[in-house]
Coordinates of C-alpha atoms in Angstrom, one line a residue:
M1 CA 29.9 45.4 1.4
L2 CA 31.3 42.6 -0.5
T3 CA 35.1 42.0 0.1
A4 CA 37.1 40.4 -2.8
K5 CA 38.5 37.0 -2.2
R6 CA 42.3 36.9 -2.1
A7 CA 44.6 34.2 -3.2
G8 CA 45.6 31.8 -0.4
L9 CA 43.9 30.1 2.7
S10 CA 41.3 32.0 4.7
G11 CA 41.0 31.5 8.5
T12 CA 38.1 29.2 7.9
A13 CA 40.3 27.0 5.5
L14 CA 43.0 26.8 8.0
K15 CA 40.6 25.7 10.8
I16 CA 39.0 23.0 8.7
I17 CA 42.5 21.7 7.7
A18 CA 43.4 21.7 11.4
L19 CA 40.1 20.0 12.3
V20 CA 40.7 17.2 9.7
L21 CA 44.3 16.6 10.9
M22 CA 43.3 16.6 14.5
V23 CA 40.6 13.9 13.9
L24 CA 43.3 11.7 12.2
D25 CA 45.6 12.3 15.2
H26 CA 43.0 11.2 17.6
I27 CA 41.9 8.3 15.7
H28 CA 45.6 7.1 16.0
Y29 CA 45.8 8.3 19.6
F30 CA 42.6 6.4 20.8
F31 CA 42.8 3.3 18.6
E32 CA 46.5 2.7 18.4
F33 CA 46.0 -0.3 20.7
T34 CA 44.3 -2.0 17.9
G35 CA 47.4 -2.0 15.7
L36 CA 45.2 -1.0 12.6
V37 CA 45.7 2.6 12.5
P38 CA 48.8 3.6 10.4
E39 CA 51.5 5.8 11.9
W40 CA 51.1 8.3 9.3
F41 CA 47.8 9.4 10.7
S42 CA 49.9 10.8 13.7
M43 CA 52.7 12.2 11.5
V44 CA 50.6 14.4 9.2
A45 CA 48.5 15.5 12.2
R46 CA 51.6 17.2 13.8
L47 CA 50.5 20.2 11.9
S48 CA 47.2 20.3 13.6
A49 CA 48.1 22.0 17.0
P50 CA 50.3 24.7 15.4
L51 CA 47.4 25.6 13.1
F52 CA 45.0 25.8 16.0
L53 CA 47.5 28.1 17.7
F54 CA 47.9 30.3 14.7
C55 CA 44.0 30.5 14.2
T56 CA 43.6 31.3 18.0
V57 CA 46.2 34.2 17.6
E58 CA 44.3 35.6 14.6
G59 CA 41.0 35.1 16.5
F60 CA 42.2 37.0 19.6
A61 CA 43.8 39.8 17.5
H62 CA 40.6 40.4 15.5
T63 CA 37.7 39.7 17.9
H64 CA 35.3 42.5 18.8
D65 CA 34.8 41.1 22.3
R66 CA 38.0 39.6 23.9
K67 CA 36.2 39.0 27.2
R68 CA 33.7 36.7 25.5
Y69 CA 36.4 35.1 23.4
F70 CA 38.6 34.3 26.5
L71 CA 35.5 33.0 28.5
R72 CA 34.5 30.6 25.8
I73 CA 37.9 29.1 25.7
W74 CA 38.1 29.2 29.5
A75 CA 34.9 27.4 29.9
I76 CA 35.8 24.5 27.5
A77 CA 39.2 24.2 29.1
T78 CA 37.8 24.1 32.6
A79 CA 35.2 21.5 31.6
M80 CA 37.7 19.3 30.1
G81 CA 40.1 19.7 32.8
T82 CA 37.5 18.7 35.3
V83 CA 36.8 15.6 33.3
E84 CA 40.4 14.8 33.2
F85 CA 40.8 15.4 36.9
F86 CA 38.3 12.8 37.8
M87 CA 39.8 10.4 35.4
M88 CA 43.2 11.1 36.7
Y89 CA 42.6 11.2 40.4
A90 CA 39.4 9.2 40.9
G91 CA 40.0 6.8 38.2
V92 CA 36.5 7.1 36.9
L93 CA 35.6 6.6 33.1
R94 CA 38.9 5.0 32.3
R95 CA 39.3 2.5 29.5
G96 CA 39.6 -1.2 30.5
D97 CA 43.5 -0.9 30.0
G98 CA 43.6 2.1 32.3
F99 CA 44.0 4.6 29.5
Y100 CA 42.3 8.0 29.6
P101 CA 42.7 11.0 27.3
L102 CA 45.1 13.7 28.1
N103 CA 43.8 16.4 25.6
A104 CA 44.2 19.8 27.1
I105 CA 45.4 22.1 24.2
M106 CA 42.6 24.7 25.3
Q107 CA 44.4 25.3 28.6
N108 CA 47.3 26.6 26.7
F109 CA 45.0 29.1 25.0
V110 CA 43.6 30.2 28.4
I111 CA 47.2 31.0 29.6
L112 CA 48.2 32.7 26.2
C113 CA 45.1 35.0 26.1
I114 CA 46.1 36.5 29.4
I115 CA 49.6 36.9 28.2
W116 CA 48.6 38.4 24.9
Q117 CA 46.4 41.0 26.5
G118 CA 49.4 41.8 28.8
I119 CA 51.5 42.3 25.6
D120 CA 48.8 44.6 24.2
W121 CA 48.6 46.7 27.5
L122 CA 52.3 47.1 27.4
R123 CA 52.2 48.2 23.7
Q124 CA 49.7 50.8 25.1
R125 CA 52.3 51.8 27.8
R126 CA 50.0 50.6 30.7
F127 CA 53.1 49.1 32.1
V128 CA 51.8 47.8 35.4
R129 CA 48.6 46.2 34.2
G130 CA 50.5 44.8 31.2
A131 CA 53.5 43.5 33.3
L132 CA 51.1 41.8 35.8
A133 CA 49.0 40.2 33.1
A134 CA 51.9 38.9 31.2
A135 CA 53.8 37.7 34.3
A136 CA 50.8 36.1 36.2
P137 CA 50.5 32.8 34.2
I138 CA 54.3 32.4 34.2
L139 CA 54.6 33.0 38.1
W140 CA 51.6 31.1 39.0
P141 CA 53.2 27.7 39.5
F142 CA 55.7 29.3 41.7
C143 CA 53.0 30.8 43.8
I144 CA 51.5 27.3 44.3
V145 CA 54.9 26.0 45.3
A146 CA 55.0 29.0 47.9
L147 CA 51.6 28.3 49.0
L148 CA 52.4 24.7 49.8
T149 CA 55.8 25.5 51.5
L150 CA 54.0 28.0 53.8
F151 CA 51.2 25.7 54.5
P152 CA 52.4 22.1 53.9
K153 CA 49.3 20.6 55.9
I154 CA 47.2 21.4 52.8
Q155 CA 48.7 18.3 51.1
D156 CA 47.7 16.1 54.2
A157 CA 44.0 17.4 54.2
P158 CA 41.9 15.3 51.9
I159 CA 39.4 18.1 51.0
G160 CA 42.1 20.8 50.8
S161 CA 44.5 18.8 48.7
T162 CA 41.6 17.6 46.4
V163 CA 40.3 21.2 45.8
L164 CA 43.8 22.6 45.1
A165 CA 44.5 19.7 42.8
W166 CA 41.3 20.5 40.8
V167 CA 42.0 24.2 40.8
I168 CA 45.4 23.8 39.1
T169 CA 44.1 21.0 36.9
A170 CA 41.0 22.8 35.5
P171 CA 40.1 26.4 36.1
L172 CA 43.6 27.7 36.9
P173 CA 46.1 25.5 35.1
L174 CA 49.8 25.5 35.7
W175 CA 51.8 25.8 32.6
T176 CA 54.3 23.6 34.1
S177 CA 51.9 20.5 34.2
I178 CA 49.7 21.0 31.3
T179 CA 49.4 17.5 29.6
D180 CA 49.0 18.7 26.0
G181 CA 51.1 21.3 24.3
G182 CA 53.4 22.4 27.1
W183 CA 56.0 25.3 27.5
S184 CA 57.5 25.1 23.9
Y185 CA 53.9 25.5 22.5
L186 CA 53.3 28.4 24.8
L187 CA 56.6 30.1 23.8
G188 CA 55.5 29.7 20.2
G189 CA 52.2 31.3 20.9
I190 CA 54.0 34.3 22.6
V191 CA 56.4 34.6 19.5
L192 CA 53.4 34.6 17.1
Y193 CA 51.6 37.4 19.0
A194 CA 54.5 39.5 20.0
L195 CA 55.6 39.7 16.5
Y196 CA 52.2 40.0 15.1
S197 CA 52.8 43.2 12.9
H198 CA 55.9 41.5 11.3
R199 CA 54.1 38.8 9.6
R200 CA 57.0 37.1 7.8
L201 CA 59.4 37.6 10.6
R202 CA 57.1 35.9 13.2
L203 CA 56.8 32.8 11.0
V204 CA 60.5 32.5 10.6
V205 CA 61.1 32.9 14.4
W206 CA 58.2 30.6 15.3
A207 CA 59.7 27.9 12.9
A208 CA 63.2 28.2 14.3
V209 CA 62.0 28.2 17.8
T210 CA 59.8 25.1 17.2
F211 CA 62.6 23.2 15.4
C212 CA 65.1 24.1 18.0
F213 CA 62.9 22.7 20.7
E214 CA 61.1 19.8 19.0
F215 CA 64.1 18.5 17.1
G216 CA 67.1 20.0 18.6
T217 CA 66.5 19.4 22.3
V218 CA 65.1 15.9 21.6
Y219 CA 68.1 14.9 19.4
L220 CA 70.5 16.1 22.0
Q221 CA 68.8 14.1 24.7
L222 CA 68.8 10.9 22.6
H223 CA 71.9 10.9 20.4
G224 CA 74.1 9.4 23.0
T225 CA 71.8 6.7 24.0
P226 CA 72.5 3.0 22.7
D227 CA 71.0 2.0 19.4
F228 CA 69.8 5.5 18.5
A229 CA 69.9 6.4 14.9
L230 CA 69.2 9.8 13.2
S231 CA 66.5 8.0 11.2
Q232 CA 64.4 7.7 14.3
M233 CA 63.8 11.3 14.4
F234 CA 61.8 10.7 11.2
T235 CA 60.1 7.6 12.3
T236 CA 59.6 7.6 16.1
Y237 CA 60.3 11.1 17.5
Y238 CA 58.7 12.9 14.8
E239 CA 57.0 15.6 16.9
W240 CA 59.1 18.3 15.2
F241 CA 57.0 17.7 12.0
S242 CA 54.8 20.4 13.4
V243 CA 57.2 23.0 12.1
F244 CA 56.0 22.3 8.5
A245 CA 52.7 23.9 9.6
V246 CA 54.6 27.3 8.8
V247 CA 53.9 26.5 4.9
L248 CA 50.0 26.7 5.6
M249 CA 50.4 29.7 7.9
A250 CA 52.4 31.5 5.2
L251 CA 49.4 30.7 2.8
Y252 CA 47.0 32.6 5.1
N253 CA 45.5 35.5 3.0
G254 CA 44.2 37.6 6.3
Q255 CA 40.7 36.9 5.5
R256 CA 38.3 35.4 8.2
G257 CA 36.3 33.3 5.8
S258 CA 32.9 32.0 7.0
G259 CA 34.0 31.6 10.6
H260 CA 32.5 28.5 12.1
K261 CA 33.3 29.4 15.6
L262 CA 31.2 26.8 17.2
L263 CA 32.7 24.2 14.7
F264 CA 36.3 25.2 15.7
Y265 CA 35.8 25.1 19.5
W266 CA 32.9 22.8 20.4
F267 CA 33.8 20.2 18.0
Y268 CA 37.1 19.9 19.8
P269 CA 35.8 18.4 23.2
A270 CA 32.8 16.6 21.2
H271 CA 34.8 14.6 18.9
I272 CA 37.4 13.6 21.5
Y273 CA 34.8 12.1 23.9
L274 CA 33.0 10.4 21.1
L275 CA 36.2 8.9 19.9
Y276 CA 37.2 7.9 23.4
A277 CA 33.9 6.2 24.1
A278 CA 34.2 4.3 20.8
S279 CA 37.6 3.2 21.8
C280 CA 36.4 1.9 25.1
L281 CA 33.6 -0.1 23.3
V282 CA 36.2 -1.5 20.9
Y283 CA 38.5 -2.4 23.7
T284 CA 35.7 -4.1 25.6
L285 CA 34.5 -6.1 22.6
T286 CA 38.0 -7.2 21.5
Q287 CA 39.2 -8.4 25.0

């Protein structure tokens, strides 16, 4: 049965926009050391991560197989987290200047999928299961602290500390130490899903939360420092530009589009490591 096209942007269109902006962002991220990549690459790319989040919310809400959907995200996040672990703790595959990528946006989605499922169970009045699912990712860092308090010798044991470090870096990430996204990003994801049935309200609340934390808290931390000027919020501390993604979110027409699941998820790690490898080559050739 054919479905009439609606005005606005489909899910696929949003994904493609997010991917293009993400590539610009990573070109700036990996090749900034050359001094040849303009800052605006990073500025316009602030919209990428929120669009990824929005599309993942929609994907989770509409998928027919949530377990498979979650496992796909978890597998990518775990693989990338493992690579990051070896770069971080073993120093392998680092660029000549010691740089290595800290791209871990998928770990946010691993945590959020569990919380979103918990929210749905709570809506279904399955209170115990829902509360456990929603609270588990939030309480996980405190469980690790408790474990290390009760068994402090783990940190002194080479094998034990290494395994634990890998576990909380890759398969079971801590929301307190994710190197990409972070707690404000997670809060935005909870807002977008918790208010899912209120389409306009959720965008307003998400934009307000994002602006408060990305602009408000940063400004409060910096405004009293010497030589700080408000103009720097538009030239240096521009992470808050992500709030403008709400315009594209509002244009979403509710249609899936052609999908491109593999493009959306597998392109993410593939292009990161290709760009990183290219940056390593450029760095080697220019030194």
